[in-house]
Amino acid sequence: MNSLLHRRFEHGRLMLHGRPYLIVGGELHNSGSSTRAAITESLDAAALMGVNTVLAPVAWESIEPEEGVFDFSIVDALIGAARTHSLHVIPLWFGTWKNGMSNYVPGWVKRDAARFPRIHTSAGTPIEAISPFSRSACEADARAFAALMRHLKELDDGETVLMLQVENEVGVLGDSRDRSRLAEEKWADPVPAAVLDALGRLDEGRLLGAVRRTGTARDSNWEGVFSEEADEAFMAAAYASYIDEVARAGRAEFDIPLYVNAWVDANAQSDGGEAGFALAGGVRPGEYPSGGPLRHTASIWRALAPTLDFLAPDLYFGTFDAIASEYAAIDGILFIPEMQCNRTGVEQMFRAVGELGAAGVAPFAFDIMAKDDPHYSDVTDAFRLLSAAGKVLEQYPDAEMHGFTLTGDKSTKRLFGDGAVEVSSSHLAETFPSERNGVGLVARVRQDLFYVIGRGFAVRTVDAGGSRTGWLAVEEVEPEGDDWRVRRRLNGDEVGGGQWIRLPALDQTQSELFPIRQNTRLSGILRASTYTY
């Protein structure tokens, strides 16, 4: 049976057995799945913190310690532990490259630089990264990946493995392109027809500007077409072609969604222009991995790597919403496989899911958080709340959803096209003062029925069409199996006399200036219906 009957994307959502599935994920730290002991520790943490999906590295060196001799004991341990905890898994293939370098290849690959040549910089120095122009490396990686996918197919139950990431944050670091002998032989060749055909789909940006200045003669070489942007375009074509060959070999064995992730460059406006942002992301090719699946190289990637379902951004820096939206526009799918694992990341997760329609989010290194970490409770609570949002989407696939962050104590937002609901921090601050931003999402599943999920804000209905509106019934709920359990029904001053429902921040304390004791321990998940009068 075609595995895509179980796992496929529709309208930007991952469908699992025909129902929308929201990936409330977490990516393990680099060595979090390197041994049986590490897998046990990491997945115990995952179950405790409440993720539904684990993104776990599978290193080439761990499955093919000798050429042609495969050992899948680590993979078996990962899948077994996931099933024990009722978790889904997205394996991350750390094959030829991880973060631009070749640290996870087997020893027999590392030691044979003649067969598996390295990238060279302009100084003639090799770096610890295999050249994407190496046929031997591509063929060996493709064989190993196909073997992994074949083994996963043998283990498949239709749902444990959701999809798979091919390589990790590829691109050249330390130079704008590979200067090895193999690369130089290709550098003078005419630009491939597939790349030229993709130029008409280039988005506004550096590559398109260069192409407009040079023209697109079909017999031109890379510099003749891309001018000063030629190095990065050249490397994008090389990496995309290599990875598509690896992906095709794997997909022939196990037909599930595949994607690549990107170390995002710093050429987008950053949030507040923080010092250090450029250093972290990099503004020039080589400072960030040159040739990776970035927004300005996306058309080349999509033309030369059609086997991939989508490109995904790793978002630690920059204008989160803008970059995420740009990636969503490339393939109509937004999945964020790496992001901050802290309160800022929590705010971004809610906006990604509620406002940007993300199929899933996955903070990095959640599994090594200590319980006394100041962000631990926020991240764990966010996993629980977003899992509830996933249940809403599962039950109401056509729900209209809006996510938000409220900064300061005077922030107010009207949600939905008709402004039917207003969320505010100002109506909370007097009774429940907090330095934390309000964060949440509201889903309208019927014209008169809403799910309100989050912390640190108040919400009310807005009068419309000459009629007054109010809360008909407000219930504090929690997911229970395929349905919801009602913890309590709220009324009276708990809903502001029928106007403002208040959801205090996590671990909130009440202002001593307000003498009437209020409930600060709400679940953060409400089901609320409205009426007019």
XYZ file of C-alpha atoms in Angstrom:
533
model
C 0.000 0.000 0.000
C 1.279 3.491 -0.819
C 2.447 5.043 2.451
C 1.172 8.440 1.336
C -2.338 7.096 1.859
C -1.457 7.370 5.567
C 0.763 10.482 5.523
C 0.367 13.290 3.043
C -0.006 17.059 2.903
C -3.252 18.769 1.933
C -3.623 22.540 1.888
C -0.500 22.914 4.008
C -1.612 20.468 6.711
C -0.148 17.041 7.374
C -2.924 14.460 7.057
C -2.507 11.308 9.122
C -5.021 8.581 8.297
C -7.172 11.214 6.597
C -7.308 13.629 9.557
C -5.298 16.821 10.130
C -2.369 16.223 12.437
C -0.556 19.117 14.101
C 3.086 18.315 14.806
C 3.741 19.516 18.350
C 7.322 18.444 18.127
C 10.718 18.794 19.645
C 14.100 18.175 18.062
C 16.534 16.180 20.146
C 19.931 17.600 20.878
C 22.607 16.359 18.467
C 23.528 13.231 20.436
C 20.063 12.617 21.838
C 19.552 9.496 19.732
C 23.154 8.314 19.400
C 22.892 5.304 21.759
C 20.186 3.163 23.323
C 20.762 4.876 26.665
C 20.509 8.326 25.074
C 17.298 7.350 23.271
C 15.719 6.116 26.499
C 16.653 9.319 28.321
C 15.538 11.610 25.490
C 12.185 9.932 24.825
C 11.399 9.696 28.531
C 11.886 13.473 28.606
C 9.716 13.847 25.502
C 6.855 11.901 27.064
C 7.151 13.879 30.307
C 7.133 17.255 28.539
C 4.191 16.389 26.296
C 5.404 16.569 22.712
C 3.586 14.318 20.256
C 6.478 14.032 17.785
C 10.236 13.690 18.195
C 12.719 14.824 15.551
C 15.681 12.491 16.020
C 19.061 12.352 14.242
C 20.016 9.122 12.491
C 23.709 9.324 11.656
C 25.154 7.592 8.602
C 28.079 6.405 10.740
C 25.673 4.644 13.135
C 24.006 2.464 10.489
C 26.912 1.658 8.135
C 30.058 1.328 10.258
C 31.649 -0.735 7.498
C 30.899 -0.205 3.840
C 28.001 -2.383 2.802
C 27.453 -3.691 6.337
C 24.351 -2.194 7.917
C 23.390 -2.153 11.582
C 19.940 -0.745 12.371
C 19.942 -1.447 16.097
C 19.854 2.282 16.933
C 16.942 2.809 14.535
C 15.090 -0.137 16.072
C 15.647 1.282 19.555
C 14.341 4.676 18.461
C 11.186 3.291 16.866
C 10.585 0.939 19.796
C 10.934 3.708 22.376
C 8.649 5.971 20.357
C 5.934 3.314 20.289
C 6.335 2.644 24.006
C 5.576 6.316 24.669
C 2.949 6.650 21.859
C 5.142 9.197 20.096
C 5.607 9.882 16.398
C 9.077 10.239 14.892
C 10.657 12.346 12.159
C 14.142 10.906 11.522
C 16.798 13.436 10.546
C 19.235 11.864 8.084
C 22.668 13.134 9.072
C 24.285 11.746 5.962
C 26.936 13.552 3.938
C 26.315 16.874 5.700
C 25.196 18.271 9.019
C 25.396 22.078 9.358
C 27.483 22.221 6.206
C 30.137 19.831 7.500
C 30.712 16.080 7.114
C 31.069 15.043 10.749
C 28.497 12.228 10.761
C 29.812 10.188 7.830
C 31.349 6.774 8.629
C 35.040 6.473 9.415
C 35.667 4.655 6.136
C 34.366 7.746 4.323
C 36.311 10.222 6.461
C 39.598 8.437 5.932
C 39.330 8.168 2.128
C 39.713 11.720 0.842
C 40.750 10.475 -2.591
C 37.464 8.652 -3.115
C 35.387 11.188 -1.211
C 37.063 14.542 -1.983
C 36.547 17.560 0.242
C 35.458 21.085 -0.521
C 38.397 23.451 -1.041
C 38.416 27.178 -0.288
C 39.995 29.902 -2.425
C 43.182 29.474 -0.372
C 43.387 25.893 -1.665
C 42.643 24.517 1.805
C 40.348 21.505 2.192
C 37.657 21.731 4.857
C 35.861 18.943 6.695
C 33.022 18.877 4.195
C 32.622 16.495 1.263
C 32.207 18.119 -2.131
C 28.676 17.884 -3.563
C 30.347 17.211 -6.909
C 31.645 13.848 -5.664
C 29.862 11.028 -7.500
C 31.299 8.448 -5.111
C 29.901 10.255 -2.089
C 26.480 10.779 -3.666
C 26.183 7.137 -4.673
C 27.325 5.888 -1.257
C 24.971 8.250 0.592
C 22.074 7.242 -1.675
C 22.711 3.535 -1.022
C 22.815 4.084 2.736
C 19.703 6.256 2.722
C 17.846 3.718 0.598
C 18.819 0.991 3.064
C 17.540 3.099 5.959
C 14.262 3.801 4.202
C 13.845 0.144 3.288
C 14.320 -0.792 6.942
C 11.852 1.854 8.097
C 9.347 0.480 5.606
C 9.756 -2.975 7.147
C 9.012 -1.484 10.571
C 6.162 0.716 9.363
C 2.819 0.666 11.155
C 1.348 3.504 9.116
C 1.947 6.265 11.618
C 5.064 6.094 13.808
C 7.360 7.639 11.187
C 5.628 10.733 9.796
C 8.204 12.006 7.311
C 11.960 12.395 7.003
C 14.518 15.172 6.734
C 17.273 14.600 4.150
C 20.678 15.930 5.364
C 20.858 19.003 7.622
C 21.563 22.686 6.879
C 23.696 22.050 3.802
C 25.967 24.569 2.122
C 29.588 25.746 1.963
C 31.031 27.444 5.043
C 34.236 29.427 4.826
C 33.887 30.377 1.172
C 31.136 31.278 -1.281
C 31.691 28.132 -3.350
C 33.661 24.920 -3.639
C 37.025 25.471 -5.372
C 38.051 21.821 -5.582
C 39.168 20.293 -8.886
C 35.778 18.611 -9.365
C 33.962 21.894 -8.775
C 36.219 23.885 -11.086
C 35.491 21.454 -13.898
C 31.782 22.208 -13.559
C 32.207 25.935 -12.977
C 32.998 26.730 -16.601
C 30.120 24.654 -17.994
C 26.958 26.302 -19.322
C 24.205 26.704 -16.758
C 21.933 23.625 -16.960
C 18.656 24.042 -18.833
C 16.652 23.161 -15.717
C 18.217 26.092 -13.849
C 17.587 28.470 -16.747
C 13.977 27.332 -16.884
C 13.663 28.050 -13.155
C 14.815 31.651 -13.506
C 11.350 32.800 -14.487
C 10.149 31.650 -11.077
C 12.788 33.513 -9.079
C 11.349 35.729 -6.373
C 12.507 39.302 -5.944
C 15.962 39.257 -4.417
C 19.662 39.115 -5.062
C 19.632 36.327 -7.634
C 16.815 37.825 -9.663
C 18.506 41.237 -9.654
C 21.708 39.711 -10.972
C 19.873 37.784 -13.701
C 18.092 40.939 -14.847
C 21.435 42.691 -15.195
C 23.083 39.929 -17.195
C 20.276 38.399 -19.256
C 19.668 34.661 -19.591
C 21.485 33.430 -22.687
C 21.099 29.662 -22.782
C 24.764 29.063 -23.603
C 26.095 31.250 -20.771
C 28.179 29.946 -17.914
C 27.396 30.669 -14.252
C 29.065 34.057 -14.145
C 27.452 35.018 -17.425
C 23.968 34.409 -16.013
C 24.285 35.251 -12.320
C 27.154 37.744 -12.215
C 28.210 38.426 -8.604
C 25.627 35.920 -7.315
C 27.017 33.083 -9.433
C 28.874 31.295 -6.634
C 25.769 30.732 -4.532
C 23.566 29.798 -7.486
C 26.238 27.295 -8.594
C 26.330 25.674 -5.154
C 22.527 25.646 -4.808
C 22.296 23.655 -8.037
C 25.001 21.252 -6.858
C 23.474 20.557 -3.447
C 19.916 20.310 -4.789
C 20.947 17.812 -7.485
C 22.929 15.695 -5.028
C 20.165 15.629 -2.411
C 17.483 14.861 -4.974
C 19.428 11.770 -6.034
C 19.673 10.665 -2.397
C 15.998 11.423 -1.814
C 14.880 9.522 -4.925
C 16.792 6.443 -3.831
C 15.084 6.541 -0.448
C 11.625 7.319 -1.674
C 11.754 4.375 -4.035
C 11.948 2.219 -0.896
C 9.512 4.072 1.394
C 7.099 6.622 -0.008
C 6.662 9.193 2.760
C 7.075 12.991 2.714
C 10.651 14.290 2.537
C 12.045 17.764 3.179
C 15.274 19.702 3.697
C 15.998 22.355 6.304
C 17.896 25.629 5.969
C 20.341 27.588 8.076
C 18.626 30.908 7.365
C 20.788 33.849 6.309
C 20.658 37.223 8.044
C 19.633 39.308 5.073
C 16.072 39.717 6.302
C 15.363 42.512 8.757
C 15.958 41.259 12.275
C 13.620 41.669 15.218
C 14.744 44.940 16.734
C 18.106 44.757 14.956
C 19.857 42.885 17.740
C 23.619 43.055 17.863
C 25.060 39.673 17.040
C 22.268 38.691 14.690
C 24.420 39.018 11.588
C 27.125 36.942 13.225
C 24.625 34.211 14.086
C 22.890 34.044 10.713
C 25.532 35.420 8.386
C 24.995 38.058 5.707
C 27.270 36.675 2.974
C 27.535 33.239 1.359
C 30.139 31.330 3.300
C 29.180 33.062 6.567
C 25.929 31.170 6.198
C 26.047 27.886 4.249
C 26.318 28.983 0.623
C 23.946 27.145 -1.691
C 21.515 25.992 0.985
C 17.726 25.951 0.506
C 17.187 29.645 1.201
C 14.401 31.932 0.057
C 16.442 33.491 -2.745
C 17.693 30.090 -4.009
C 14.355 28.300 -3.611
C 13.501 28.266 -7.326
C 16.754 26.473 -8.142
C 16.109 23.972 -5.363
C 12.549 23.280 -6.458
C 13.661 22.799 -10.075
C 16.534 20.426 -9.295
C 15.128 18.616 -6.253
C 11.524 17.812 -7.212
C 11.497 14.682 -5.013
C 11.363 16.888 -1.916
C 7.950 17.930 -0.661
C 9.037 21.242 0.833
C 11.842 23.438 2.150
C 11.863 24.234 5.878
C 13.536 27.080 7.798
C 15.422 26.719 11.061
C 14.421 29.935 12.827
C 16.480 31.214 15.716
C 17.083 34.785 14.552
C 15.495 37.465 12.405
C 11.941 38.548 11.763
C 10.262 35.246 12.572
C 6.838 35.877 11.041
C 8.194 37.359 7.815
C 10.721 34.583 7.180
C 8.224 31.865 8.090
C 5.643 33.382 5.730
C 8.152 33.451 2.885
C 8.918 29.765 3.340
C 5.212 28.946 3.529
C 4.772 30.616 0.146
C 7.422 28.432 -1.543
C 5.489 25.146 -1.368
C 2.326 26.029 0.525
C 3.717 24.159 3.554
C 5.257 25.637 6.687
C 7.098 23.358 9.095
C 9.720 24.719 11.484
C 12.040 21.857 12.497
C 14.282 24.000 14.693
C 13.513 27.082 16.782
C 14.183 28.611 20.167
C 13.331 26.507 23.199
C 12.340 29.300 25.595
C 9.569 31.839 26.219
C 10.299 33.631 22.945
C 9.988 30.300 21.164
C 6.649 29.693 22.891
C 5.296 32.978 21.527
C 6.548 32.098 18.055
C 5.019 28.609 18.185
C 1.548 30.028 18.830
C 1.867 32.538 15.995
C 3.249 29.927 13.618
C 0.371 27.527 14.273
C -2.438 30.010 14.796
C -1.559 32.816 12.400
C 0.725 31.321 9.758
C -0.932 27.913 9.380
C 2.161 25.888 10.260
C 1.893 22.123 9.955
C 4.138 21.873 12.974
C 6.830 23.355 15.165
C 9.785 21.804 16.982
C 11.965 23.654 19.518
C 15.553 22.409 19.469
C 17.190 20.593 22.417
C 14.039 20.445 24.537
C 15.206 17.069 25.827
C 18.161 18.496 27.757
C 16.137 21.120 29.650
C 16.401 20.777 33.422
C 13.216 21.079 35.437
C 14.667 24.091 37.253
C 15.353 25.859 33.944
C 13.389 29.161 34.068
C 11.816 28.325 30.691
C 10.951 24.694 31.393
C 7.396 25.213 32.614
C 6.582 27.634 29.776
C 7.794 25.213 27.104
C 6.080 22.211 28.684
C 2.839 24.158 29.079
C 3.035 25.286 25.441
C 3.354 21.684 24.266
C 0.184 20.814 26.207
C -1.764 23.814 24.926
C -0.719 23.315 21.308
C -1.679 19.651 21.537
C -5.156 20.892 22.425
C -5.052 23.172 19.380
C -4.163 20.108 17.334
C -7.265 18.338 18.610
C -9.375 21.336 17.588
C -7.932 21.138 14.060
C -8.500 17.404 13.961
C -12.158 17.793 14.918
C -12.750 20.973 12.922
C -10.455 20.994 9.856
C -12.089 24.171 8.535
C -11.724 26.116 11.782
C -10.582 29.711 11.395
C -7.655 30.236 13.734
C -5.632 33.242 14.852
C -2.496 33.193 16.987
C -1.016 36.242 18.704
C 1.520 37.723 21.097
C 0.483 40.665 23.268
C 3.431 42.780 24.387
C 3.178 45.165 27.332
C 0.073 45.845 29.406
C -1.782 47.980 26.818
C -1.857 45.620 23.859
C -5.176 44.794 22.153
C -5.979 42.894 18.959
C -9.210 42.277 17.048
C -9.331 38.777 15.559
C -11.097 37.332 12.519
C -12.101 39.308 9.472
C -15.209 40.654 11.156
C -13.392 41.464 14.404
C -15.733 39.139 16.301
C -13.292 38.637 19.178
C -10.890 40.977 20.934
C -7.900 39.877 23.005
C -6.233 42.271 25.396
C -3.508 42.464 28.014
C -4.832 45.703 29.519
C -7.939 44.001 30.949
C -5.728 41.570 32.816
C -2.920 43.752 34.145
C -4.731 45.378 37.076
C -5.690 42.091 38.729
C -2.912 39.898 37.352
C 0.212 42.026 36.727
C 2.920 40.145 34.837
C 6.132 40.860 32.956
C 5.383 38.027 30.526
C 3.782 38.671 27.157
C 0.303 37.344 26.570
C 0.347 34.474 24.100
C -2.386 32.307 22.634
C -4.728 31.484 19.824
C -8.465 31.580 19.235
C -10.198 29.145 16.893
C -13.704 29.827 15.567
C -15.259 26.460 14.781
C -18.790 27.815 14.325
C -20.108 31.323 14.065
C -21.046 31.146 17.738
C -18.454 28.674 19.105
C -14.800 29.349 19.925
C -11.845 27.570 21.488
C -9.602 29.973 23.400
C -6.127 28.636 24.201
C -3.228 30.402 25.895
C -1.986 32.489 28.808
C -1.684 36.088 29.917
C -4.614 37.793 28.218
C -8.320 38.540 28.428
C -10.819 37.903 25.647
C -14.280 39.270 24.867
C -16.833 39.178 22.081
C -17.416 42.323 20.043
C -20.820 43.794 19.246
C -21.677 43.646 15.559
C -24.561 44.450 13.226
C -26.380 46.540 15.794
C -26.683 43.635 18.216
C -25.037 43.181 21.601
C -23.077 39.988 22.098
C -22.020 38.075 25.167
C -20.776 34.717 26.385
C -23.531 32.127 26.418
C -21.422 29.460 28.114
C -17.730 29.155 28.980
C -16.172 25.807 29.874
C -12.650 24.976 30.965
C -11.804 21.821 29.022
C -8.997 19.323 28.448
C -8.489 16.740 25.682
C -9.620 13.258 26.676
C -9.330 10.534 24.054
C -11.284 11.571 20.992
C -13.310 14.120 22.940
C -13.014 16.776 25.630
C -13.401 16.606 29.394
C -15.101 19.570 31.042
C -13.166 20.528 34.177
C -15.487 23.333 35.243
C -18.085 25.727 33.875
C -17.124 29.382 34.315
C -19.550 32.177 35.058
C -20.055 35.353 37.080
C -16.895 37.328 37.746
C -14.832 34.512 36.165
C -16.135 35.814 32.833
C -16.286 39.464 33.830
C -20.031 39.491 34.207
C -20.386 38.070 30.688
C -17.798 40.334 29.069
C -14.077 39.654 29.623
C -12.736 36.152 30.224
C -9.346 36.351 31.949
C -6.601 33.774 31.395
C -3.724 34.537 33.802
C -0.137 33.883 32.832
C 1.477 30.637 33.913
C 2.354 30.603 37.644
C 0.574 33.939 37.941
C 0.141 35.665 41.290
C -2.746 37.990 42.030
C -2.226 41.679 42.753
C -2.362 42.455 46.473
C -4.313 45.601 45.589
C -7.291 43.458 44.512
C -8.645 41.818 47.683
C -11.082 39.285 46.189
C -9.404 35.958 45.522
C -9.384 34.931 41.832
C -8.622 31.587 40.178
C -5.042 31.598 38.838
C -4.914 27.904 37.957
C -7.017 27.696 34.819
C -5.955 25.041 32.298
C -5.504 27.631 29.546
C -8.035 25.841 27.325
C -11.572 27.198 27.098
C -14.587 26.354 24.957
C -16.880 29.352 24.723
C -20.163 29.942 22.917
C -21.741 33.325 22.243
C -25.212 34.772 21.849
C -26.784 38.086 20.817
C -29.348 40.186 22.662
